[in-house]
Coordinates of C-alpha atoms in Angstrom, one line a residue:
M1 CA 0.1 0.4 0.0
K2 CA 1.3 3.4 -0.7
A3 CA 1.6 6.2 1.5
H4 CA -1.6 7.7 -0.5
V5 CA -5.2 8.8 0.3
S6 CA -7.6 8.7 -2.6
S7 CA -10.3 10.8 -1.0
I8 CA -11.3 12.1 2.5
L9 CA -14.8 11.8 3.4
L10 CA -16.1 13.3 6.7
G11 CA -19.4 11.9 8.2
V12 CA -21.4 14.9 9.1
R13 CA -24.8 14.9 10.9
D14 CA -26.5 17.9 8.7
M15 CA -25.5 18.1 5.3
D16 CA -26.6 21.5 4.2
R17 CA -25.2 22.7 7.5
A18 CA -21.8 21.4 6.4
K19 CA -21.9 22.7 3.0
T20 CA -23.1 26.1 4.1
F21 CA -19.7 26.1 6.6
Y22 CA -17.3 25.1 3.7
T23 CA -18.6 26.9 0.6
E24 CA -20.1 30.2 1.8
G25 CA -17.6 30.3 5.0
L26 CA -14.4 28.9 3.6
G27 CA -14.8 29.6 -0.1
W28 CA -14.8 25.9 -1.1
K29 CA -16.3 25.0 -4.5
V30 CA -18.8 21.8 -5.1
R31 CA -17.3 19.3 -7.6
S32 CA -20.3 16.6 -7.3
D33 CA -23.1 16.7 -5.4
F34 CA -24.9 13.4 -5.3
G35 CA -27.4 14.2 -2.7
I36 CA -26.2 11.5 -0.2
S37 CA -22.3 12.8 -0.7
V38 CA -20.7 16.1 -1.6
F39 CA -17.1 16.2 -3.1
F40 CA -15.2 19.3 -3.5
E41 CA -12.8 20.8 -6.3
S42 CA -9.4 19.6 -4.6
D43 CA -6.8 21.7 -6.8
G44 CA -4.9 18.4 -7.7
A45 CA -5.1 17.1 -4.0
S46 CA -6.8 14.1 -2.7
P47 CA -10.2 15.3 -2.8
V48 CA -12.4 15.9 0.4
G49 CA -16.6 15.3 0.5
F50 CA -19.3 14.4 2.8
Y51 CA -21.5 11.8 3.5
S52 CA -24.0 11.1 6.3
R53 CA -22.4 10.3 9.3
E54 CA -24.8 7.4 10.1
G55 CA -24.5 6.3 6.2
L56 CA -20.9 6.3 6.3
A57 CA -20.6 4.6 9.7
Q58 CA -22.3 1.7 8.1
Q59 CA -20.5 1.6 5.4
V60 CA -17.3 1.3 7.5
G61 CA -18.8 -0.8 9.8
T62 CA -18.6 0.9 12.8
D63 CA -20.4 3.1 15.5
Q64 CA -21.7 6.5 14.4
E65 CA -21.6 7.7 18.1
G66 CA -17.9 7.7 19.1
S67 CA -16.7 10.5 21.6
G68 CA -13.8 12.6 22.3
F69 CA -11.0 12.6 20.7
S70 CA -10.7 10.5 17.3
G71 CA -7.0 10.9 17.1
L72 CA -7.8 12.3 13.4
V73 CA -6.3 15.7 12.8
L74 CA -6.9 17.5 9.4
T75 CA -3.8 19.6 8.6
Y76 CA -3.9 22.9 6.2
V77 CA -0.3 24.1 5.7
V78 CA -0.1 27.8 4.5
R79 CA 2.8 29.9 3.1
S80 CA 2.7 32.8 5.7
Q81 CA 1.5 33.7 9.2
A82 CA -0.5 36.2 8.1
R83 CA -2.6 33.6 5.8
V84 CA -3.0 31.6 8.9
D85 CA -4.7 34.3 10.6
E86 CA -7.0 35.0 7.5
V87 CA -7.9 31.2 7.5
M88 CA -8.6 31.1 11.2
A89 CA -10.7 34.4 11.1
E90 CA -12.7 33.0 7.8
A91 CA -13.4 30.0 10.2
Q92 CA -14.7 31.6 13.2
K93 CA -16.9 33.9 11.1
A94 CA -18.5 30.5 9.3
G95 CA -19.6 29.1 12.8
A96 CA -16.0 27.3 13.6
K97 CA -15.1 26.6 17.4
I98 CA -11.6 27.9 17.9
L99 CA -9.7 25.2 19.9
K100 CA -6.2 27.1 20.0
P101 CA -5.8 30.8 18.8
A102 CA -3.1 31.0 16.0
G103 CA 0.3 31.3 17.6
A104 CA 3.5 30.2 17.9
L105 CA 4.1 26.4 18.3
P106 CA 6.4 24.5 20.7
W107 CA 8.3 23.5 17.7
G108 CA 9.0 26.8 15.6
G109 CA 6.4 27.1 13.7
Y110 CA 3.2 29.2 13.6
G111 CA -0.6 28.0 13.6
G112 CA -3.9 27.8 15.2
T113 CA -6.6 24.8 15.6
F114 CA -10.3 24.9 14.8
A115 CA -13.4 22.4 14.8
D116 CA -16.0 22.6 12.0
P117 CA -19.6 22.2 13.3
D118 CA -19.5 18.7 13.1
G119 CA -16.3 18.6 15.5
Y120 CA -13.5 17.6 12.6
I121 CA -10.4 19.3 14.0
W122 CA -8.2 21.3 11.1
S123 CA -5.1 22.5 12.2
L124 CA -3.4 25.6 10.5
G125 CA 0.5 26.0 9.9
Y126 CA 3.2 27.8 8.6
S127 CA 7.0 27.4 9.1
E128 CA 10.0 29.5 8.0
Q129 CA 12.2 26.4 8.0
G130 CA 10.3 24.4 5.9
T131 CA 11.2 24.3 2.2
D132 CA 9.5 21.2 1.2
Q133 CA 6.0 21.5 3.1
P134 CA 2.6 20.2 1.5
Y135 CA 1.3 23.5 1.0
A136 CA -2.1 23.5 0.6
E137 CA -2.1 27.3 -1.1

């Protein structure tokens, strides 16, 4: 198996709320809307999509009522501290819960963390030291 993710599916409780958060709040563009699932334009990266939380849990054979930290964090690496601040502000305005405000990180970078309306954790980051970062933008 290669170190590659073909797509990322997030199980959401309210499809309309999730689409509004990511499209109107964060500016994502819908690539395909199949009703039971939605995929966004990915700019060549692994596509991100939504599926109903209940349906996705059934599909993978697990219970949809997980609790606490799942151990999954989605990272978004940008090219400046200013862009970290901008994305954090966009997310908060769209209804995200700020888990850790943007600031200096223990390893020398700069970043912040928010949770979307379904609780998925996004970690934004920037580092002057990294020249081969997996930049999102």
